[in-house]
Amino acid sequence: MTAHFLPPGIEVFERGWLSANNIFHFGENDASLVDSGYCAHQDLTIGLVRNAMQKHRLLKLNKMVNTHLHSDHCGGNAALVESFHCEVYIPAAEAIAVKNWDSTLLSYDNLGQECPQFPYQGVLVPGEEILLGRYFWKILAAPGHDPHSVMLYQADHRILISADALWEEGFGVIFPELWGEAGFEEVAQTLDLIEALPVNLVIPGHGAPFVDVSKSLASARSRLDYLASDPDRNARHGAKVLLKYRLLEWRSRDLAQVNEWIVKTPALMSAAKLLNMNIDEFTQWLPKALVKSGAAKIENKTLVDLG
Ligand SMILES: [Zn+2]
């Protein structure tokens, strides 16, 4: 459906919420993939890449490029490196964290997620360009959802790979605000940066590519106003998203085990503090909040995902 808007040499593998979209770029001198999905889906990711390579008679995947290092965007890196011997490119600000696989600097422990360790060979420096397939893409800093996230912009075709900085409806959770770091202002600045670019097509981290950028910017800004005017809203939303993400993989989980995970996930404990709830209140509240929003149900003391 959306292929119609894409110039030759770019294919979007639209995924879901647990795995971010994969964007496949191919040309005479390069084949690269942007973002690799979640580790539980790595076999599917490898299959999608392999199919595309066969279809276009490509012998080599040169680069695996990550917009940011959340587990839904780079969870397939390790498996892709093993299968295709590709080089990995990460945002420059994450280099030390990845080199040392520093669990304090990387987000996985903090967000209660999993990501297999991977090596990297190159870094993405905002302001520089990178060849993906047959086009050069400008690397743009896009803090807010994640302080080190980048977007990729192709000026000739006016295409923006926006990661989680802009979706058709909204943007990724403003995580830094959950633990007392700045995020609202950064999101506003990133939206301003997007508005200043001529963009005909946005390829987001989740959801289908879209063309009505002003409409999406307007809805993102009204969402940002709503969240920033009462940071409790951002904390409640972020906590629900983190549990829902985990539940997407679990499908169903005994409530006692859910609570165990909540208590040992630092970002959730920070959210509880922000919301002035003690641990008991918070572990009582969070699964019920997910049920109330229609994303899960509780059956026989088990939390069950509703898709
Ligand atoms: Zn993300």
PDB file of N, CA, C and O in Angstrom, residues 40-112:
ATOM      1  N   ALA A  40      12.833 -11.528  20.677  1.00  0.00           N
ATOM      2  CA  ALA A  40      11.931 -12.678  20.572  1.00  0.00           C
ATOM      3  C   ALA A  40      11.459 -12.901  19.129  1.00  0.00           C
ATOM      4  O   ALA A  40      10.986 -13.975  18.787  1.00  0.00           O
ATOM      5  N   HIS A  41      11.580 -11.870  18.289  1.00  0.00           N
ATOM      6  CA  HIS A  41      11.152 -11.963  16.893  1.00  0.00           C
ATOM      7  C   HIS A  41      12.335 -12.060  15.924  1.00  0.00           C
ATOM      8  O   HIS A  41      12.177 -11.825  14.727  1.00  0.00           O
ATOM      9  N   GLN A  42      13.501 -12.383  16.420  1.00  0.00           N
ATOM     10  CA  GLN A  42      14.703 -12.274  15.568  1.00  0.00           C
ATOM     11  C   GLN A  42      14.668 -13.216  14.365  1.00  0.00           C
ATOM     12  O   GLN A  42      15.163 -12.865  13.295  1.00  0.00           O
ATOM     13  N   ASP A  43      14.041 -14.399  14.509  1.00  0.00           N
ATOM     14  CA  ASP A  43      13.994 -15.328  13.367  1.00  0.00           C
ATOM     15  C   ASP A  43      13.176 -14.737  12.223  1.00  0.00           C
ATOM     16  O   ASP A  43      13.529 -14.887  11.055  1.00  0.00           O
ATOM     17  N   LEU A  44      12.073 -14.085  12.594  1.00  0.00           N
ATOM     18  CA  LEU A  44      11.248 -13.440  11.564  1.00  0.00           C
ATOM     19  C   LEU A  44      12.035 -12.313  10.885  1.00  0.00           C
ATOM     20  O   LEU A  44      12.006 -12.158   9.660  1.00  0.00           O
ATOM     21  N   THR A  45      12.766 -11.530  11.685  1.00  0.00           N
ATOM     22  CA  THR A  45      13.559 -10.430  11.123  1.00  0.00           C
ATOM     23  C   THR A  45      14.594 -10.966  10.126  1.00  0.00           C
ATOM     24  O   THR A  45      14.727 -10.442   9.018  1.00  0.00           O
ATOM     25  N   ILE A  46      15.279 -12.028  10.509  1.00  0.00           N
ATOM     26  CA  ILE A  46      16.271 -12.632   9.618  1.00  0.00           C
ATOM     27  C   ILE A  46      15.602 -13.134   8.337  1.00  0.00           C
ATOM     28  O   ILE A  46      16.101 -12.915   7.228  1.00  0.00           O
ATOM     29  N   GLY A  47      14.438 -13.755   8.477  1.00  0.00           N
ATOM     30  CA  GLY A  47      13.698 -14.250   7.315  1.00  0.00           C
ATOM     31  C   GLY A  47      13.304 -13.123   6.373  1.00  0.00           C
ATOM     32  O   GLY A  47      13.434 -13.256   5.143  1.00  0.00           O
ATOM     33  N   LEU A  48      12.852 -12.002   6.921  1.00  0.00           N
ATOM     34  CA  LEU A  48      12.459 -10.861   6.091  1.00  0.00           C
ATOM     35  C   LEU A  48      13.656 -10.315   5.313  1.00  0.00           C
ATOM     36  O   LEU A  48      13.553  -9.995   4.122  1.00  0.00           O
ATOM     37  N   VAL A  49      14.792 -10.215   5.984  1.00  0.00           N
ATOM     38  CA  VAL A  49      16.003  -9.702   5.326  1.00  0.00           C
ATOM     39  C   VAL A  49      16.459 -10.685   4.251  1.00  0.00           C
ATOM     40  O   VAL A  49      16.785 -10.286   3.124  1.00  0.00           O
ATOM     41  N   ARG A  50      16.457 -11.969   4.603  1.00  0.00           N
ATOM     42  CA  ARG A  50      16.914 -12.989   3.645  1.00  0.00           C
ATOM     43  C   ARG A  50      16.046 -12.975   2.373  1.00  0.00           C
ATOM     44  O   ARG A  50      16.554 -13.008   1.257  1.00  0.00           O
ATOM     45  N   ASN A  51      14.725 -12.904   2.560  1.00  0.00           N
ATOM     46  CA  ASN A  51      13.806 -12.829   1.409  1.00  0.00           C
ATOM     47  C   ASN A  51      14.117 -11.639   0.515  1.00  0.00           C
ATOM     48  O   ASN A  51      14.167 -11.759  -0.706  1.00  0.00           O
ATOM     49  N   ALA A  52      14.287 -10.481   1.147  1.00  0.00           N
ATOM     50  CA  ALA A  52      14.554  -9.260   0.377  1.00  0.00           C
ATOM     51  C   ALA A  52      15.867  -9.381  -0.379  1.00  0.00           C
ATOM     52  O   ALA A  52      15.978  -8.953  -1.532  1.00  0.00           O
ATOM     53  N   MET A  53      16.851  -9.981   0.259  1.00  0.00           N
ATOM     54  CA  MET A  53      18.155 -10.127  -0.407  1.00  0.00           C
ATOM     55  C   MET A  53      18.059 -11.066  -1.605  1.00  0.00           C
ATOM     56  O   MET A  53      18.636 -10.792  -2.661  1.00  0.00           O
ATOM     57  N   GLN A  54      17.296 -12.142  -1.423  1.00  0.00           N
ATOM     58  CA  GLN A  54      17.122 -13.074  -2.557  1.00  0.00           C
ATOM     59  C   GLN A  54      16.364 -12.405  -3.694  1.00  0.00           C
ATOM     60  O   GLN A  54      16.733 -12.496  -4.855  1.00  0.00           O
ATOM     61  N   LYS A  55      15.294 -11.702  -3.308  1.00  0.00           N
ATOM     62  CA  LYS A  55      14.463 -11.033  -4.310  1.00  0.00           C
ATOM     63  C   LYS A  55      15.286 -10.073  -5.164  1.00  0.00           C
ATOM     64  O   LYS A  55      15.089  -9.973  -6.377  1.00  0.00           O
ATOM     65  N   HIS A  56      16.197  -9.355  -4.539  1.00  0.00           N
ATOM     66  CA  HIS A  56      16.973  -8.349  -5.269  1.00  0.00           C
ATOM     67  C   HIS A  56      18.377  -8.856  -5.626  1.00  0.00           C
ATOM     68  O   HIS A  56      19.240  -8.065  -5.992  1.00  0.00           O
ATOM     69  N   ARG A  57      18.596 -10.148  -5.473  1.00  0.00           N
ATOM     70  CA  ARG A  57      19.871 -10.797  -5.810  1.00  0.00           C
ATOM     71  C   ARG A  57      21.054 -10.101  -5.138  1.00  0.00           C
ATOM     72  O   ARG A  57      22.055  -9.766  -5.787  1.00  0.00           O
ATOM     73  N   LEU A  58      20.950  -9.900  -3.852  1.00  0.00           N
ATOM     74  CA  LEU A  58      22.039  -9.258  -3.112  1.00  0.00           C
ATOM     75  C   LEU A  58      22.840 -10.327  -2.392  1.00  0.00           C
ATOM     76  O   LEU A  58      22.270 -11.280  -1.864  1.00  0.00           O
ATOM     77  N   LEU A  59      24.149 -10.148  -2.386  1.00  0.00           N
ATOM     78  CA  LEU A  59      24.993 -11.163  -1.767  1.00  0.00           C
ATOM     79  C   LEU A  59      25.368 -10.801  -0.342  1.00  0.00           C
ATOM     80  O   LEU A  59      25.723 -11.646   0.456  1.00  0.00           O
ATOM     81  N   LYS A  60      25.273  -9.503  -0.039  1.00  0.00           N
ATOM     82  CA  LYS A  60      25.795  -9.093   1.259  1.00  0.00           C
ATOM     83  C   LYS A  60      24.943  -8.017   1.918  1.00  0.00           C
ATOM     84  O   LYS A  60      24.524  -7.072   1.252  1.00  0.00           O
ATOM     85  N   LEU A  61      24.702  -8.172   3.210  1.00  0.00           N
ATOM     86  CA  LEU A  61      24.134  -7.079   4.010  1.00  0.00           C
ATOM     87  C   LEU A  61      25.325  -6.374   4.644  1.00  0.00           C
ATOM     88  O   LEU A  61      26.059  -6.954   5.435  1.00  0.00           O
ATOM     89  N   ASN A  62      25.525  -5.105   4.265  1.00  0.00           N
ATOM     90  CA  ASN A  62      26.701  -4.389   4.753  1.00  0.00           C
ATOM     91  C   ASN A  62      26.529  -3.849   6.161  1.00  0.00           C
ATOM     92  O   ASN A  62      27.402  -4.001   7.001  1.00  0.00           O
ATOM     93  N   LYS A  63      25.383  -3.177   6.379  1.00  0.00           N
ATOM     94  CA  LYS A  63      25.256  -2.454   7.647  1.00  0.00           C
ATOM     95  C   LYS A  63      23.922  -2.711   8.341  1.00  0.00           C
ATOM     96  O   LYS A  63      22.875  -2.800   7.694  1.00  0.00           O
ATOM     97  N   MET A  64      23.995  -2.765   9.663  1.00  0.00           N
ATOM     98  CA  MET A  64      22.815  -2.761  10.522  1.00  0.00           C
ATOM     99  C   MET A  64      22.894  -1.442  11.287  1.00  0.00           C
ATOM    100  O   MET A  64      23.865  -1.203  12.003  1.00  0.00           O
ATOM    101  N   VAL A  65      21.899  -0.569  11.077  1.00  0.00           N
ATOM    102  CA  VAL A  65      21.953   0.793  11.620  1.00  0.00           C
ATOM    103  C   VAL A  65      20.816   0.983  12.623  1.00  0.00           C
ATOM    104  O   VAL A  65      19.661   0.690  12.300  1.00  0.00           O
ATOM    105  N   ASN A  66      21.124   1.467  13.820  1.00  0.00           N
ATOM    106  CA  ASN A  66      20.081   1.647  14.843  1.00  0.00           C
ATOM    107  C   ASN A  66      19.779   3.118  15.093  1.00  0.00           C
ATOM    108  O   ASN A  66      20.691   3.897  15.366  1.00  0.00           O
ATOM    109  N   THR A  67      18.498   3.475  15.041  1.00  0.00           N
ATOM    110  CA  THR A  67      18.101   4.855  15.362  1.00  0.00           C
ATOM    111  C   THR A  67      18.298   5.145  16.840  1.00  0.00           C
ATOM    112  O   THR A  67      18.659   6.250  17.227  1.00  0.00           O
ATOM    113  N   HIS A  68      18.023   4.164  17.689  1.00  0.00           N
ATOM    114  CA  HIS A  68      18.331   4.246  19.112  1.00  0.00           C
ATOM    115  C   HIS A  68      18.370   2.830  19.650  1.00  0.00           C
ATOM    116  O   HIS A  68      18.031   1.891  18.938  1.00  0.00           O
ATOM    117  N   LEU A  69      18.790   2.717  20.918  1.00  0.00           N
ATOM    118  CA  LEU A  69      19.112   1.377  21.400  1.00  0.00           C
ATOM    119  C   LEU A  69      18.060   0.811  22.345  1.00  0.00           C
ATOM    120  O   LEU A  69      18.379   0.036  23.246  1.00  0.00           O
ATOM    121  N   HIS A  70      16.790   1.148  22.147  1.00  0.00           N
ATOM    122  CA  HIS A  70      15.747   0.455  22.896  1.00  0.00           C
ATOM    123  C   HIS A  70      15.618  -0.969  22.345  1.00  0.00           C
ATOM    124  O   HIS A  70      15.892  -1.221  21.158  1.00  0.00           O
ATOM    125  N   SER A  71      15.147  -1.880  23.207  1.00  0.00           N
ATOM    126  CA  SER A  71      15.193  -3.311  22.854  1.00  0.00           C
ATOM    127  C   SER A  71      14.291  -3.672  21.679  1.00  0.00           C
ATOM    128  O   SER A  71      14.492  -4.696  21.046  1.00  0.00           O
ATOM    129  N   ASP A  72      13.308  -2.838  21.359  1.00  0.00           N
ATOM    130  CA  ASP A  72      12.453  -3.125  20.195  1.00  0.00           C
ATOM    131  C   ASP A  72      13.090  -2.639  18.886  1.00  0.00           C
ATOM    132  O   ASP A  72      12.576  -2.927  17.803  1.00  0.00           O
ATOM    133  N   HIS A  73      14.195  -1.909  18.992  1.00  0.00           N
ATOM    134  CA  HIS A  73      14.881  -1.389  17.796  1.00  0.00           C
ATOM    135  C   HIS A  73      16.209  -2.085  17.513  1.00  0.00           C
ATOM    136  O   HIS A  73      16.703  -2.016  16.387  1.00  0.00           O
ATOM    137  N   CYS A  74      16.806  -2.707  18.550  1.00  0.00           N
ATOM    138  CA  CYS A  74      18.117  -3.337  18.321  1.00  0.00           C
ATOM    139  C   CYS A  74      18.199  -4.746  18.881  1.00  0.00           C
ATOM    140  O   CYS A  74      19.284  -5.327  18.906  1.00  0.00           O
ATOM    141  N   GLY A  75      17.068  -5.320  19.279  1.00  0.00           N
ATOM    142  CA  GLY A  75      17.068  -6.661  19.875  1.00  0.00           C
ATOM    143  C   GLY A  75      17.480  -7.749  18.904  1.00  0.00           C
ATOM    144  O   GLY A  75      17.911  -8.829  19.309  1.00  0.00           O
ATOM    145  N   GLY A  76      17.360  -7.475  17.580  1.00  0.00           N
ATOM    146  CA  GLY A  76      17.754  -8.472  16.580  1.00  0.00           C
ATOM    147  C   GLY A  76      19.198  -8.313  16.119  1.00  0.00           C
ATOM    148  O   GLY A  76      19.685  -9.103  15.294  1.00  0.00           O
ATOM    149  N   ASN A  77      19.903  -7.285  16.637  1.00  0.00           N
ATOM    150  CA  ASN A  77      21.276  -7.018  16.159  1.00  0.00           C
ATOM    151  C   ASN A  77      22.188  -8.235  16.239  1.00  0.00           C
ATOM    152  O   ASN A  77      22.850  -8.585  15.254  1.00  0.00           O
ATOM    153  N   ALA A  78      22.227  -8.861  17.418  1.00  0.00           N
ATOM    154  CA  ALA A  78      23.179  -9.962  17.633  1.00  0.00           C
ATOM    155  C   ALA A  78      22.925 -11.082  16.622  1.00  0.00           C
ATOM    156  O   ALA A  78      23.864 -11.603  16.010  1.00  0.00           O
ATOM    157  N   ALA A  79      21.662 -11.427  16.417  1.00  0.00           N
ATOM    158  CA  ALA A  79      21.327 -12.519  15.496  1.00  0.00           C
ATOM    159  C   ALA A  79      21.633 -12.134  14.048  1.00  0.00           C
ATOM    160  O   ALA A  79      22.090 -12.967  13.262  1.00  0.00           O
ATOM    161  N   LEU A  80      21.393 -10.876  13.686  1.00  0.00           N
ATOM    162  CA  LEU A  80      21.686 -10.425  12.323  1.00  0.00           C
ATOM    163  C   LEU A  80      23.193 -10.456  12.040  1.00  0.00           C
ATOM    164  O   LEU A  80      23.627 -10.830  10.956  1.00  0.00           O
ATOM    165  N   VAL A  81      23.973 -10.040  13.020  1.00  0.00           N
ATOM    166  CA  VAL A  81      25.434 -10.070  12.874  1.00  0.00           C
ATOM    167  C   VAL A  81      25.887 -11.508  12.649  1.00  0.00           C
ATOM    168  O   VAL A  81      26.727 -11.785  11.782  1.00  0.00           O
ATOM    169  N   GLU A  82      25.297 -12.428  13.415  1.00  0.00           N
ATOM    170  CA  GLU A  82      25.684 -13.825  13.283  1.00  0.00           C
ATOM    171  C   GLU A  82      25.305 -14.374  11.900  1.00  0.00           C
ATOM    172  O   GLU A  82      26.076 -15.080  11.264  1.00  0.00           O
ATOM    173  N   SER A  83      24.100 -14.011  11.426  1.00  0.00           N
ATOM    174  CA  SER A  83      23.637 -14.556  10.143  1.00  0.00           C
ATOM    175  C   SER A  83      24.292 -13.900   8.937  1.00  0.00           C
ATOM    176  O   SER A  83      24.543 -14.557   7.935  1.00  0.00           O
ATOM    177  N   PHE A  84      24.491 -12.576   8.997  1.00  0.00           N
ATOM    178  CA  PHE A  84      24.911 -11.843   7.786  1.00  0.00           C
ATOM    179  C   PHE A  84      26.298 -11.216   7.892  1.00  0.00           C
ATOM    180  O   PHE A  84      26.755 -10.578   6.939  1.00  0.00           O
ATOM    181  N   HIS A  85      26.924 -11.317   9.066  1.00  0.00           N
ATOM    182  CA  HIS A  85      28.257 -10.730   9.267  1.00  0.00           C
ATOM    183  C   HIS A  85      28.269  -9.259   8.866  1.00  0.00           C
ATOM    184  O   HIS A  85      29.239  -8.769   8.270  1.00  0.00           O
ATOM    185  N   CYS A  86      27.186  -8.551   9.182  1.00  0.00           N
ATOM    186  CA  CYS A  86      27.103  -7.119   8.849  1.00  0.00           C
ATOM    187  C   CYS A  86      27.797  -6.297   9.939  1.00  0.00           C
ATOM    188  O   CYS A  86      27.995  -6.766  11.054  1.00  0.00           O
ATOM    189  N   GLU A  87      28.146  -5.055   9.578  1.00  0.00           N
ATOM    190  CA  GLU A  87      28.666  -4.129  10.585  1.00  0.00           C
ATOM    191  C   GLU A  87      27.504  -3.449  11.274  1.00  0.00           C
ATOM    192  O   GLU A  87      26.441  -3.272  10.675  1.00  0.00           O
ATOM    193  N   VAL A  88      27.674  -3.069  12.538  1.00  0.00           N
ATOM    194  CA  VAL A  88      26.606  -2.402  13.287  1.00  0.00           C
ATOM    195  C   VAL A  88      26.979  -0.940  13.497  1.00  0.00           C
ATOM    196  O   VAL A  88      28.108  -0.625  13.895  1.00  0.00           O
ATOM    197  N   TYR A  89      26.029  -0.047  13.191  1.00  0.00           N
ATOM    198  CA  TYR A  89      26.202   1.394  13.412  1.00  0.00           C
ATOM    199  C   TYR A  89      25.212   1.852  14.473  1.00  0.00           C
ATOM    200  O   TYR A  89      24.005   1.602  14.336  1.00  0.00           O
ATOM    201  N   ILE A  90      25.718   2.534  15.487  1.00  0.00           N
ATOM    202  CA  ILE A  90      24.864   2.992  16.594  1.00  0.00           C
ATOM    203  C   ILE A  90      25.041   4.502  16.790  1.00  0.00           C
ATOM    204  O   ILE A  90      26.052   5.065  16.356  1.00  0.00           O
ATOM    205  N   PRO A  91      24.083   5.178  17.456  1.00  0.00           N
ATOM    206  CA  PRO A  91      24.283   6.599  17.752  1.00  0.00           C
ATOM    207  C   PRO A  91      25.594   6.790  18.526  1.00  0.00           C
ATOM    208  O   PRO A  91      25.894   6.029  19.459  1.00  0.00           O
ATOM    209  N   ALA A  92      26.373   7.776  18.115  1.00  0.00           N
ATOM    210  CA  ALA A  92      27.716   7.978  18.673  1.00  0.00           C
ATOM    211  C   ALA A  92      27.698   8.068  20.197  1.00  0.00           C
ATOM    212  O   ALA A  92      28.605   7.552  20.869  1.00  0.00           O
ATOM    213  N   ALA A  93      26.645   8.676  20.758  1.00  0.00           N
ATOM    214  CA  ALA A  93      26.594   8.874  22.206  1.00  0.00           C
ATOM    215  C   ALA A  93      26.473   7.556  22.983  1.00  0.00           C
ATOM    216  O   ALA A  93      26.657   7.529  24.197  1.00  0.00           O
ATOM    217  N   GLU A  94      26.176   6.464  22.290  1.00  0.00           N
ATOM    218  CA  GLU A  94      26.019   5.165  22.965  1.00  0.00           C
ATOM    219  C   GLU A  94      27.279   4.303  22.866  1.00  0.00           C
ATOM    220  O   GLU A  94      27.291   3.158  23.349  1.00  0.00           O
ATOM    221  N   ALA A  95      28.342   4.839  22.231  1.00  0.00           N
ATOM    222  CA  ALA A  95      29.508   3.999  21.930  1.00  0.00           C
ATOM    223  C   ALA A  95      30.116   3.344  23.170  1.00  0.00           C
ATOM    224  O   ALA A  95      30.350   2.138  23.195  1.00  0.00           O
ATOM    225  N   ILE A  96      30.347   4.125  24.209  1.00  0.00           N
ATOM    226  CA  ILE A  96      30.999   3.564  25.403  1.00  0.00           C
ATOM    227  C   ILE A  96      30.104   2.541  26.082  1.00  0.00           C
ATOM    228  O   ILE A  96      30.549   1.470  26.508  1.00  0.00           O
ATOM    229  N   ALA A  97      28.800   2.866  26.139  1.00  0.00           N
ATOM    230  CA  ALA A  97      27.847   1.954  26.787  1.00  0.00           C
ATOM    231  C   ALA A  97      27.842   0.595  26.090  1.00  0.00           C
ATOM    232  O   ALA A  97      27.816  -0.450  26.738  1.00  0.00           O
ATOM    233  N   VAL A  98      27.865   0.603  24.750  1.00  0.00           N
ATOM    234  CA  VAL A  98      27.816  -0.656  24.004  1.00  0.00           C
ATOM    235  C   VAL A  98      29.153  -1.380  24.082  1.00  0.00           C
ATOM    236  O   VAL A  98      29.209  -2.594  24.273  1.00  0.00           O
ATOM    237  N   LYS A  99      30.239  -0.621  23.978  1.00  0.00           N
ATOM    238  CA  LYS A  99      31.567  -1.232  24.028  1.00  0.00           C
ATOM    239  C   LYS A  99      31.747  -2.010  25.327  1.00  0.00           C
ATOM    240  O   LYS A  99      32.224  -3.141  25.327  1.00  0.00           O
ATOM    241  N   ASN A 100      31.333  -1.403  26.438  1.00  0.00           N
ATOM    242  CA  ASN A 100      31.481  -2.073  27.742  1.00  0.00           C
ATOM    243  C   ASN A 100      30.250  -2.890  28.111  1.00  0.00           C
ATOM    244  O   ASN A 100      30.202  -3.466  29.174  1.00  0.00           O
ATOM    245  N   TRP A 101      29.229  -2.856  27.227  1.00  0.00           N
ATOM    246  CA  TRP A 101      27.912  -3.436  27.536  1.00  0.00           C
ATOM    247  C   TRP A 101      27.535  -3.088  28.987  1.00  0.00           C
ATOM    248  O   TRP A 101      27.314  -3.935  29.841  1.00  0.00           O
ATOM    249  N   ASP A 102      27.477  -1.770  29.215  1.00  0.00           N
ATOM    250  CA  ASP A 102      27.265  -1.219  30.550  1.00  0.00           C
ATOM    251  C   ASP A 102      25.774  -1.163  30.850  1.00  0.00           C
ATOM    252  O   ASP A 102      25.040  -0.329  30.314  1.00  0.00           O
ATOM    253  N   SER A 103      25.325  -2.033  31.728  1.00  0.00           N
ATOM    254  CA  SER A 103      23.883  -2.151  31.958  1.00  0.00           C
ATOM    255  C   SER A 103      23.295  -0.939  32.671  1.00  0.00           C
ATOM    256  O   SER A 103      22.095  -0.726  32.666  1.00  0.00           O
ATOM    257  N   THR A 104      24.161  -0.122  33.277  1.00  0.00           N
ATOM    258  CA  THR A 104      23.635   1.104  33.894  1.00  0.00           C
ATOM    259  C   THR A 104      23.389   2.162  32.823  1.00  0.00           C
ATOM    260  O   THR A 104      22.414   2.909  32.897  1.00  0.00           O
ATOM    261  N   LEU A 105      24.291   2.212  31.842  1.00  0.00           N
ATOM    262  CA  LEU A 105      24.130   3.210  30.779  1.00  0.00           C
ATOM    263  C   LEU A 105      23.097   2.766  29.740  1.00  0.00           C
ATOM    264  O   LEU A 105      22.366   3.588  29.193  1.00  0.00           O
ATOM    265  N   LEU A 106      23.055   1.477  29.445  1.00  0.00           N
ATOM    266  CA  LEU A 106      22.052   0.982  28.497  1.00  0.00           C
ATOM    267  C   LEU A 106      20.708   0.904  29.232  1.00  0.00           C
ATOM    268  O   LEU A 106      20.665   0.843  30.450  1.00  0.00           O
ATOM    269  N   SER A 107      19.625   0.896  28.467  1.00  0.00           N
ATOM    270  CA  SER A 107      18.310   1.086  29.110  1.00  0.00           C
ATOM    271  C   SER A 107      17.674  -0.208  29.620  1.00  0.00           C
ATOM    272  O   SER A 107      16.672  -0.165  30.313  1.00  0.00           O
ATOM    273  N   TYR A 108      18.260  -1.366  29.319  1.00  0.00           N
ATOM    274  CA  TYR A 108      17.505  -2.619  29.504  1.00  0.00           C
ATOM    275  C   TYR A 108      17.175  -2.934  30.961  1.00  0.00           C
ATOM    276  O   TYR A 108      16.043  -3.308  31.269  1.00  0.00           O
ATOM    277  N   ASP A 109      18.137  -2.783  31.865  1.00  0.00           N
ATOM    278  CA  ASP A 109      17.843  -3.047  33.274  1.00  0.00           C
ATOM    279  C   ASP A 109      16.830  -2.041  33.786  1.00  0.00           C
ATOM    280  O   ASP A 109      15.861  -2.386  34.443  1.00  0.00           O
ATOM    281  N   ASN A 110      17.081  -0.782  33.458  1.00  0.00           N
ATOM    282  CA  ASN A 110      16.227   0.298  33.951  1.00  0.00           C
ATOM    283  C   ASN A 110      14.775   0.120  33.515  1.00  0.00           C
ATOM    284  O   ASN A 110      13.843   0.360  34.275  1.00  0.00           O
ATOM    285  N   LEU A 111      14.573  -0.325  32.258  1.00  0.00           N
ATOM    286  CA  LEU A 111      13.214  -0.467  31.725  1.00  0.00           C
ATOM    287  C   LEU A 111      12.672  -1.890  31.905  1.00  0.00           C
ATOM    288  O   LEU A 111      11.559  -2.195  31.477  1.00  0.00           O
ATOM    289  N   GLY A 112      13.471  -2.768  32.510  1.00  0.00           N
ATOM    290  CA  GLY A 112      13.023  -4.138  32.740  1.00  0.00           C
ATOM    291  C   GLY A 112      12.865  -4.941  31.463  1.00  0.00           C
ATOM    292  O   GLY A 112      11.929  -5.720  31.316  1.00  0.00           O
TER     293      GLY A 112
END
